[in-house]
C-alpha positions in Angstrom: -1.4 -17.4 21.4 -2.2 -15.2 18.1 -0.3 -11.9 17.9 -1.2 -9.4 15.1 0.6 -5.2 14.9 0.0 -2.3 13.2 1.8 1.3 13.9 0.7 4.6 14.8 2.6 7.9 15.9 4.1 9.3 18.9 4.6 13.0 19.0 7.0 14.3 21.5 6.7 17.9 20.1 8.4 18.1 16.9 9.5 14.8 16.3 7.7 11.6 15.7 8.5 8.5 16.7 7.0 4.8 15.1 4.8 3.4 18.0 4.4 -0.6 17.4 0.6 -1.3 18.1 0.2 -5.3 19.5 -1.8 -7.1 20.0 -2.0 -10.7 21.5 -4.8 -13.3 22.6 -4.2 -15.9 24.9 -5.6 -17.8 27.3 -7.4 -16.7 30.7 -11.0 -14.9 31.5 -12.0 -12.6 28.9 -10.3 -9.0 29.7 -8.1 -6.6 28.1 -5.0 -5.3 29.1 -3.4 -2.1 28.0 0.3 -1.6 28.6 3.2 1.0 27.1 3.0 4.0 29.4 -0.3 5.2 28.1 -1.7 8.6 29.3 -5.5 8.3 30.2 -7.2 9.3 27.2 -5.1 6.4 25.6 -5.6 4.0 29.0 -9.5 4.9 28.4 -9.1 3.3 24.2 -9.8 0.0 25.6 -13.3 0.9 26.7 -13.7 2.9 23.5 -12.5 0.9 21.0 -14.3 -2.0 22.4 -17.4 -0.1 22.2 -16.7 1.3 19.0 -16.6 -2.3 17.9 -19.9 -3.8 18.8 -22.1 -0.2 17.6 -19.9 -1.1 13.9 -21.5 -4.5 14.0 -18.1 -6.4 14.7 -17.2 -8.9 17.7 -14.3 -8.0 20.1 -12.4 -11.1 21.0 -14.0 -12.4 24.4 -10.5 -14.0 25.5 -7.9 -12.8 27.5 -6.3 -9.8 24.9 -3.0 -7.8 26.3 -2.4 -4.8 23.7 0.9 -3.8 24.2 2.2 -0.1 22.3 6.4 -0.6 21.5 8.9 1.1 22.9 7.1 1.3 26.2 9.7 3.1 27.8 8.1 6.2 25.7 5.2 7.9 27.2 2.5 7.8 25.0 -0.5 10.4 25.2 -3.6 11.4 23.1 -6.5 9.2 21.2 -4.8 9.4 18.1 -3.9 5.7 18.7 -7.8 4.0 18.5 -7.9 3.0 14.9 -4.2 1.5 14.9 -5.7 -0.2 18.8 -8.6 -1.7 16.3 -6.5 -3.0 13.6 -4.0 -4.7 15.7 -7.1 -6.3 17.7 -8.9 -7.1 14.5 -5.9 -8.7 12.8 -5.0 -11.1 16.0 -8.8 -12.1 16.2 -8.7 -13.1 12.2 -11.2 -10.8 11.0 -9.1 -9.3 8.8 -5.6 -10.0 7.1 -2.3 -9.1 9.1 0.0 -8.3 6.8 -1.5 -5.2 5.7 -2.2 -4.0 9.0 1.2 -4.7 10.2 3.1 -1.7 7.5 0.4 0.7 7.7 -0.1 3.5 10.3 -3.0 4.5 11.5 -4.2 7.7 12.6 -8.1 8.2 14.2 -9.5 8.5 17.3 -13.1 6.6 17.3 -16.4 7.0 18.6 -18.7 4.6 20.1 -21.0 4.2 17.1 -17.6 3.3 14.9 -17.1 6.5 13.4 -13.9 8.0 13.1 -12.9 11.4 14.5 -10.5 14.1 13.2 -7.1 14.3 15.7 -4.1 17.0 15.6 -1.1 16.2 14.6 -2.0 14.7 11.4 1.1 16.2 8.9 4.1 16.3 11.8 3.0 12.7 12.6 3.2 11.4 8.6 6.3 13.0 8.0 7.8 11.4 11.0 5.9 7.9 9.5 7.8 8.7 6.4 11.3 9.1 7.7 10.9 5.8 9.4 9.9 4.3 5.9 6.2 3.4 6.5 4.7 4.3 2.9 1.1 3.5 3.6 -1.4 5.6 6.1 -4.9 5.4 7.1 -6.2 8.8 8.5 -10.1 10.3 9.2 -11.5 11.0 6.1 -12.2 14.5 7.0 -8.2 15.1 7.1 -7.5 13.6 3.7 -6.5 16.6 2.5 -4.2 17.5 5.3 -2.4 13.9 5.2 -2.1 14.1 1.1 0.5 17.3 1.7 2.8 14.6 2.7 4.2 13.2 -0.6 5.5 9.7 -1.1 2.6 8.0 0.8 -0.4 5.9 0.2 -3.6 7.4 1.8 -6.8 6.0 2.5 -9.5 7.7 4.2 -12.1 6.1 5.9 -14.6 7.6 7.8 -16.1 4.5 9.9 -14.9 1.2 11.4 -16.8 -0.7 8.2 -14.0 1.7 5.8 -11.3 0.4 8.0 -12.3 -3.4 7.5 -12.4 -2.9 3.8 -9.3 -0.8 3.5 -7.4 -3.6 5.6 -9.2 -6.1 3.0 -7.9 -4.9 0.3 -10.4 -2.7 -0.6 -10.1 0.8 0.4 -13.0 3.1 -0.4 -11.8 5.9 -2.8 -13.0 9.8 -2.7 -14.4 11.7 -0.1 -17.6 14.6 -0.1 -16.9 17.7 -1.5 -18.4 20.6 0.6 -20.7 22.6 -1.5 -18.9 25.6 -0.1 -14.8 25.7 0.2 -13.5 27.0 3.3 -12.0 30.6 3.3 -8.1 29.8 4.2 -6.6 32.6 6.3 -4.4 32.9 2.6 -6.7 33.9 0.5 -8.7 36.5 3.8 -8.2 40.1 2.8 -5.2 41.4 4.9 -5.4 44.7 6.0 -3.7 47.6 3.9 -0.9 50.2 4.3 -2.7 52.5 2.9 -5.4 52.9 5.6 -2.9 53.9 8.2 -2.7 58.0 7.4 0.3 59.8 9.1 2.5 58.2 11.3 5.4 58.8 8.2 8.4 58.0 10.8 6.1 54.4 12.4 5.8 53.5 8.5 9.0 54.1 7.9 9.8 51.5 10.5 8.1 49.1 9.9 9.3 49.4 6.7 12.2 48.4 7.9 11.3 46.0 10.7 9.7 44.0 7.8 12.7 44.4 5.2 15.2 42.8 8.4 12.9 41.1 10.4 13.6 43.2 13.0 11.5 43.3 16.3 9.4 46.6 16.4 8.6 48.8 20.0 6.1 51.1 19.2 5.3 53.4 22.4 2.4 56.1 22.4 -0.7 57.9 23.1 -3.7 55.6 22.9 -5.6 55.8 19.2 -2.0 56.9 17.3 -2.4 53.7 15.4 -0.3 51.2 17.2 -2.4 47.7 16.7 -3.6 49.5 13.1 0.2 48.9 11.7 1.1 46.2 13.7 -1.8 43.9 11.8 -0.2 45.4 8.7 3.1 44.1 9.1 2.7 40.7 7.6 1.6 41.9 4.8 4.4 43.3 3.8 6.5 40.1 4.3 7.4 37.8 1.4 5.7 34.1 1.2 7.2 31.2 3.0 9.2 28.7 0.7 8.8 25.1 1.1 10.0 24.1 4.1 9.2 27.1 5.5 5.1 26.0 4.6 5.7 22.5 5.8 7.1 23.4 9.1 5.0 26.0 10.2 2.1 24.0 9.2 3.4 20.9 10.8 3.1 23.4 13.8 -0.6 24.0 13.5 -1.5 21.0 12.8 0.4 19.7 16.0 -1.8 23.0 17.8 -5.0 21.0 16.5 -5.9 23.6 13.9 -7.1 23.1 10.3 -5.1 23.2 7.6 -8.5 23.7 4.9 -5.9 20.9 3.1 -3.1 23.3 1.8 0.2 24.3 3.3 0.6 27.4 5.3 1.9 30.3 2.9 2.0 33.6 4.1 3.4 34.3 7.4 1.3 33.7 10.5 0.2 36.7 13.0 -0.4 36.0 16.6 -1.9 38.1 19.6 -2.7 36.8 22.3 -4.8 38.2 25.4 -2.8 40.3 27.8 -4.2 37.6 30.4 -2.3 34.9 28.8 -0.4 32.5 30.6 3.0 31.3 30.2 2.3 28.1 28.8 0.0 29.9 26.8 2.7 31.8 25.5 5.6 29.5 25.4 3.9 26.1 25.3 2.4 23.9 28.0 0.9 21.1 29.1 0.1 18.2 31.4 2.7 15.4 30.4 3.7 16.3 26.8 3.8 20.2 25.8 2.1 21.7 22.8 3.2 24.6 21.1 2.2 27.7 22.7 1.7 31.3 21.0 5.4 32.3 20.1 5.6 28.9 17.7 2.1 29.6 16.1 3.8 32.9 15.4 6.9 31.4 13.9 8.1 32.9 10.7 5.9 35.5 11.1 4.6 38.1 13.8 3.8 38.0 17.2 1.8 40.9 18.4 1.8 42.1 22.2 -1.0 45.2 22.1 -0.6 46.7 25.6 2.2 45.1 26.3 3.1 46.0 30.2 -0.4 44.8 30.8 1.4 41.1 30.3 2.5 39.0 33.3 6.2 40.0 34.2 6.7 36.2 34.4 5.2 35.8 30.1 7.3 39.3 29.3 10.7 37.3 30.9 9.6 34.0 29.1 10.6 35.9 25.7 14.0 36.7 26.6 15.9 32.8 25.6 13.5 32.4 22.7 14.0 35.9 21.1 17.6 35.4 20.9 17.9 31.4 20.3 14.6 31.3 18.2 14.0 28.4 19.6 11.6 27.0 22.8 12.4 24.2 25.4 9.6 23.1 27.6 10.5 20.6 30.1 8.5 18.2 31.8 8.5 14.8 34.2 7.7 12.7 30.8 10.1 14.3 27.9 11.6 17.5 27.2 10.6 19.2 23.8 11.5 21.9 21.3 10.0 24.1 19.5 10.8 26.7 16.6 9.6 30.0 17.5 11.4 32.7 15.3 9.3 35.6 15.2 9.1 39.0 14.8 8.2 40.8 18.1 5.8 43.9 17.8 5.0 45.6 21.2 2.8 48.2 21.5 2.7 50.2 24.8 0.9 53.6 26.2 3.3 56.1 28.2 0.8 55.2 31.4 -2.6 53.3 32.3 -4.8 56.0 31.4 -2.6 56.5 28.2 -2.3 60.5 28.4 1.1 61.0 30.5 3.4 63.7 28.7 1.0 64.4 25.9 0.1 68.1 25.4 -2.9 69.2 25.9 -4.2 66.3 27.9 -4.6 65.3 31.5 -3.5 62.5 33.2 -5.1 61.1 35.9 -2.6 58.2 37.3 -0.6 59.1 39.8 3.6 59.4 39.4 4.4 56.0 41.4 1.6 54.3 38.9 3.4 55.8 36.0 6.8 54.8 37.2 5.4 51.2 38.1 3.6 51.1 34.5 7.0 51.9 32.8 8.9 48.8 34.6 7.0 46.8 33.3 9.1 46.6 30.1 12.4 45.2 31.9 15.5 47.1 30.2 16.8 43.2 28.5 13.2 42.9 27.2 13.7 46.3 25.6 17.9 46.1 24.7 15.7 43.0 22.7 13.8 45.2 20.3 15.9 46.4 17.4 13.5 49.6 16.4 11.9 52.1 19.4 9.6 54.3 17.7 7.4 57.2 19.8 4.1 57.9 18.1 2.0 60.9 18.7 -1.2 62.5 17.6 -1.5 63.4 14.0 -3.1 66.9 15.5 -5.6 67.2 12.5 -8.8 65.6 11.6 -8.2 62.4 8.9 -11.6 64.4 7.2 -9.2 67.1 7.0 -6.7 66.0 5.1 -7.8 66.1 1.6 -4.9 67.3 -0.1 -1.3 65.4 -0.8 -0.8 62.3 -1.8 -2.4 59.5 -0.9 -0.8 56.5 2.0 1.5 53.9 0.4 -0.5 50.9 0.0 0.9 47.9 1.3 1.9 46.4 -2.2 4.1 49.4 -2.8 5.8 48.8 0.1 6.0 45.1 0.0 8.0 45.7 -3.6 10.8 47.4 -1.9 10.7 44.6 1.2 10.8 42.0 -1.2 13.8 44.0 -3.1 15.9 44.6 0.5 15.2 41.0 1.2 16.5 39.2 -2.0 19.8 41.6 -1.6 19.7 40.0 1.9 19.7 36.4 0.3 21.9 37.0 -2.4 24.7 38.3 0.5 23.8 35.6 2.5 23.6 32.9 0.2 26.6 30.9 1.5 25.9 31.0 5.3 23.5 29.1 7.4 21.8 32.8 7.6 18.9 34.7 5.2 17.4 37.7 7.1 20.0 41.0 8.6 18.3 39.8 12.1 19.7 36.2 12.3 23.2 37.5 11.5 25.3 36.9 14.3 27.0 39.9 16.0 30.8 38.1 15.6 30.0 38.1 11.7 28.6 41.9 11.9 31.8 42.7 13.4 34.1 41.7 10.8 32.7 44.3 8.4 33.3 47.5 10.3 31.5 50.2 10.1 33.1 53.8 8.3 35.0 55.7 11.4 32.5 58.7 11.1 29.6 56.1 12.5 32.1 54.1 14.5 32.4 57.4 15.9 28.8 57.9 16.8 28.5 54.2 18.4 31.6 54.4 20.9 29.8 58.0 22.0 26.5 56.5 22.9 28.3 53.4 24.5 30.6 56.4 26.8 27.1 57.7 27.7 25.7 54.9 28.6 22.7 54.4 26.0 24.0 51.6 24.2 25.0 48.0 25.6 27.4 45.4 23.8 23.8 43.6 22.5 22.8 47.6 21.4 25.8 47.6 19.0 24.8 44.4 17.0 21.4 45.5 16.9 22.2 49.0 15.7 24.2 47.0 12.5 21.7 44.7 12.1 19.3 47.8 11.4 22.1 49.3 9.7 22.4 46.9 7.2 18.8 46.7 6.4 19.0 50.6 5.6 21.8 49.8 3.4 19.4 47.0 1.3 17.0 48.9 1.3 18.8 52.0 -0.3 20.5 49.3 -2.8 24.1 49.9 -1.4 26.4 47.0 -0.8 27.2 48.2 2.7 26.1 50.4 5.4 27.4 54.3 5.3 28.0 56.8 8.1 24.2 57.9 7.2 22.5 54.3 7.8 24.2 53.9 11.2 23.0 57.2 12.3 19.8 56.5 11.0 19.5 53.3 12.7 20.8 55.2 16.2 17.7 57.3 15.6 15.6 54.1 14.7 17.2 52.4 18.7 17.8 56.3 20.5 14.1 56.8 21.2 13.1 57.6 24.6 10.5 55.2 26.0 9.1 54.2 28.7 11.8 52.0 29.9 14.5 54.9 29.3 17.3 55.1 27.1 17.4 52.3 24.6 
């Protein structure tokens, strides 16, 4: 019997495991076996690779060949595995030298003419290769760039089976086309400005300050108020991911299958999804290993819900563990897996279906029980979630109008004093696990207590009733962010009130 290996990747959400690739000939009538809990895209590589074989010009060993994929207690899923499949095969038939094959992983799904295709998972699944201290990887060539943001490996690119024989040879083919155009990254897209949102001074204001905290932003009104037009704004007006920050979040997309154009993700992601969305749409889903879902594409950056109680009840609920953990866990027969998914939530809602309940000089047509219905379907913990409430109405003059006065803060302005509130925020928090006003934990709040005259203000609203225990923390939270943003070391009387008024608005799910 002659065994050959090589390795390839298992990706059980975030985390990679090494996947031994064997393969084995012996004696007995020419079949192969595939064994190691594959899923059946991988159960289907024998017929692929096989094929894949024969169109490269090659022979596949016409003896009894059991390929076996270490640990096999792991379930394995995808097509990822075909070129490591091919190596291993080629190596125990003698085509080609072992001992290459056997500390390289491989990364490729192939198709029957021997070409090799793109696959996700590309940068989660060579940092994990790296941590188990594999140093050499062969990936598509068409995701070279995407596998060279992993530093202290070897990368060849090969874009056929014929590449793959002479990389495992000892002689790797080097470069790859340029396109004669280079993709547009989402990076370097034009992002909507400030400055084109007129009026709204109090929603500006907030997001202001939903952006200089991280805070999660409720913004309830009249349809046409501008909603959606300064939700899309807020990310522009957050400052650029660090390192890990980059790497993880595009370890993410490229784990959601989407390309990378070969350079880290810098700028914080914006998500909105469909009203019709499901939940494992939302939170992650799948058939025997879940991928991330909208609320980790969204990570480190904003998740937009426009017409929010048009959601499922059962995908408005789903938000409730993640919002306050930041992170997701999807389980399933075959593994459990997390994901990050700390966001910023921005809802946007109109007071009723046909959008004109309670404003003046307009008629609604939806009867009371619709509005009433409409309203719950923002649950009160969804909305004690949401640090800001902000009501918008009609600007009651024409934008053609309003020639005189200054002209809207563009978003650059803005993003000066976020940036300013934010490294206040770091510099406080430099020695704690914590870098943003929103992740700081209500016991740590506590121990810097408010001035009596807005202790004061809180115990009133909590004797009314229209603050709960998670209220309080999110009123300091806010309350803090006022204070960076002002440039004072701590929150006054003034910022807690302020950030009453920022939580106090009526909506549509009552007293916040």
């Amino acid at each position: 019997m002659t065994t050959a290996s090589a390795w390839s990747m298992a990706l059980v959400g975030m985390r990679g495991t090494a996947v031994e690739v064997e393969a084995a000939l012996g004696a007995g009538l020419p079949r192969t076996v595939l064994v190691g809990l594959p899923d059946a895209a991988l159960y289907e590589a024998r017929d692929r690779c096989k094929a894949a074989v024969a169109g490269a010009g090659l022979s596949w060993p016409d003896r009894l060949l059991t390929i076996n994929l270490t640990p096999a207690s792991l379930p394995k899923a995808g097509s990822h595995y075909d070129l490591a499949i091919v190596a291993a095969v080629l190596a125990s038939a003698r085509l080609v030298p072992a001992e290459p094959a056997a500390r390289t992983v491989f990364m490729g799904e192939l198709g029957l003419d021997g070409r090799v295709r793109a696959v996700r998972g590309i940068l989660p699944a060579l940092l994990a290769a790296r941590s188990h201290g594999l140093t050499t990887a062969v990936v598509p060539s068409e995701q070279l760039g995407e596998a060279e943001l992993v530093e202290g490996l070897t990368v060849w690119a090969v874009a056929d089976l014929a590449e793959l024989v002479e990389v495992l040879n000892g002689r790797p083919v080097c470069g790859r086309p340029v396109p004669a155009v280079a993709p547009t990254t989402p990076d370097e897209e034009q992002a909507p400005d400030l400055a084109d949102v007129e009026g709204q001074q109090s929603a500006r204001w907030a997001l202001e300050v939903a952006a200089a905290g991280g805070h999660h932003l409720f913004m309830h009104g009249p349809p046409g108020t501008g909603k959606t037009m300064l939700a899309k704004r807020l990310p522009g007006l957050l400052p650029d991911l660090d390192d890990s920050q980059a790497l993880e979040i595009s370890a993410i997309h490229s784990l959601a299958g989407h390309d990378l154009h070969d350079r880290l993700i810098r700028r914080p992601p914006f998500a909105d999804p469909h009203h019709t969305a499901t939940v494992a749409a939302m939170v992650g889903g799948g058939a025997r290993i879940p991928r991330p879902g909208a609320i980790s594409l969204a990570h480190r950056g904003v998740l937009f819900l426009d017409e929010a109680p048009e959601f499922g009840t059962s995908v408005l609920e789903a938000l409730r563990t993640p919002l306050e953990s930041g992170v997701v866990s999807i389980a399933r027969s075959g593994a459990t897996v997390s994901y990050p998914a700390r966001f910023q939530l921005v809802l946007a809602a109109n007071p009723c279906p046909c959008g004109h309940y309670g404003v003046p000089d307009s008629h609604c047509t939806c009867a009371p029980m619709m509005v009433r219905r409409y309203s719950q379907r923002l649950s009160g913990p969804i909305l004690d979630r949401v640090d800001i409430h902000v009501a918008m109405t009609s600007s009651g003059a024409s934008r053609l109008r309003r020639t005189a006065g200054p002209a809207p803060e563009s978003s650059s302005v803005v993003r000066a004093r976020v940036l300013e509130a934010r490294d206040r925020q770091r510099r406080r928090l430099a020695n704690t696990p914590w870098r943003t006003n929103v992740e700081v934990p209500g016991a740590q709040l506590r121990k810097t207590p408010p001035p009596p005259a807005g202790l004061d203000l809180i115990d009133d609203c909590i004797a009314r009733g229209r603050l709960s225990a998670r209220g309080v923390d999110k009123v300091l939270r806010v309350a803090w962010t006022l204070a960076d943003l002002a440039g004072r070391d701590k929150p006054c009387a003034d910022d807690i009130a302020s950030a009453m008024g920022l939580r106090q608005v009526e909506t549509m799910g009552g007293a916040a």
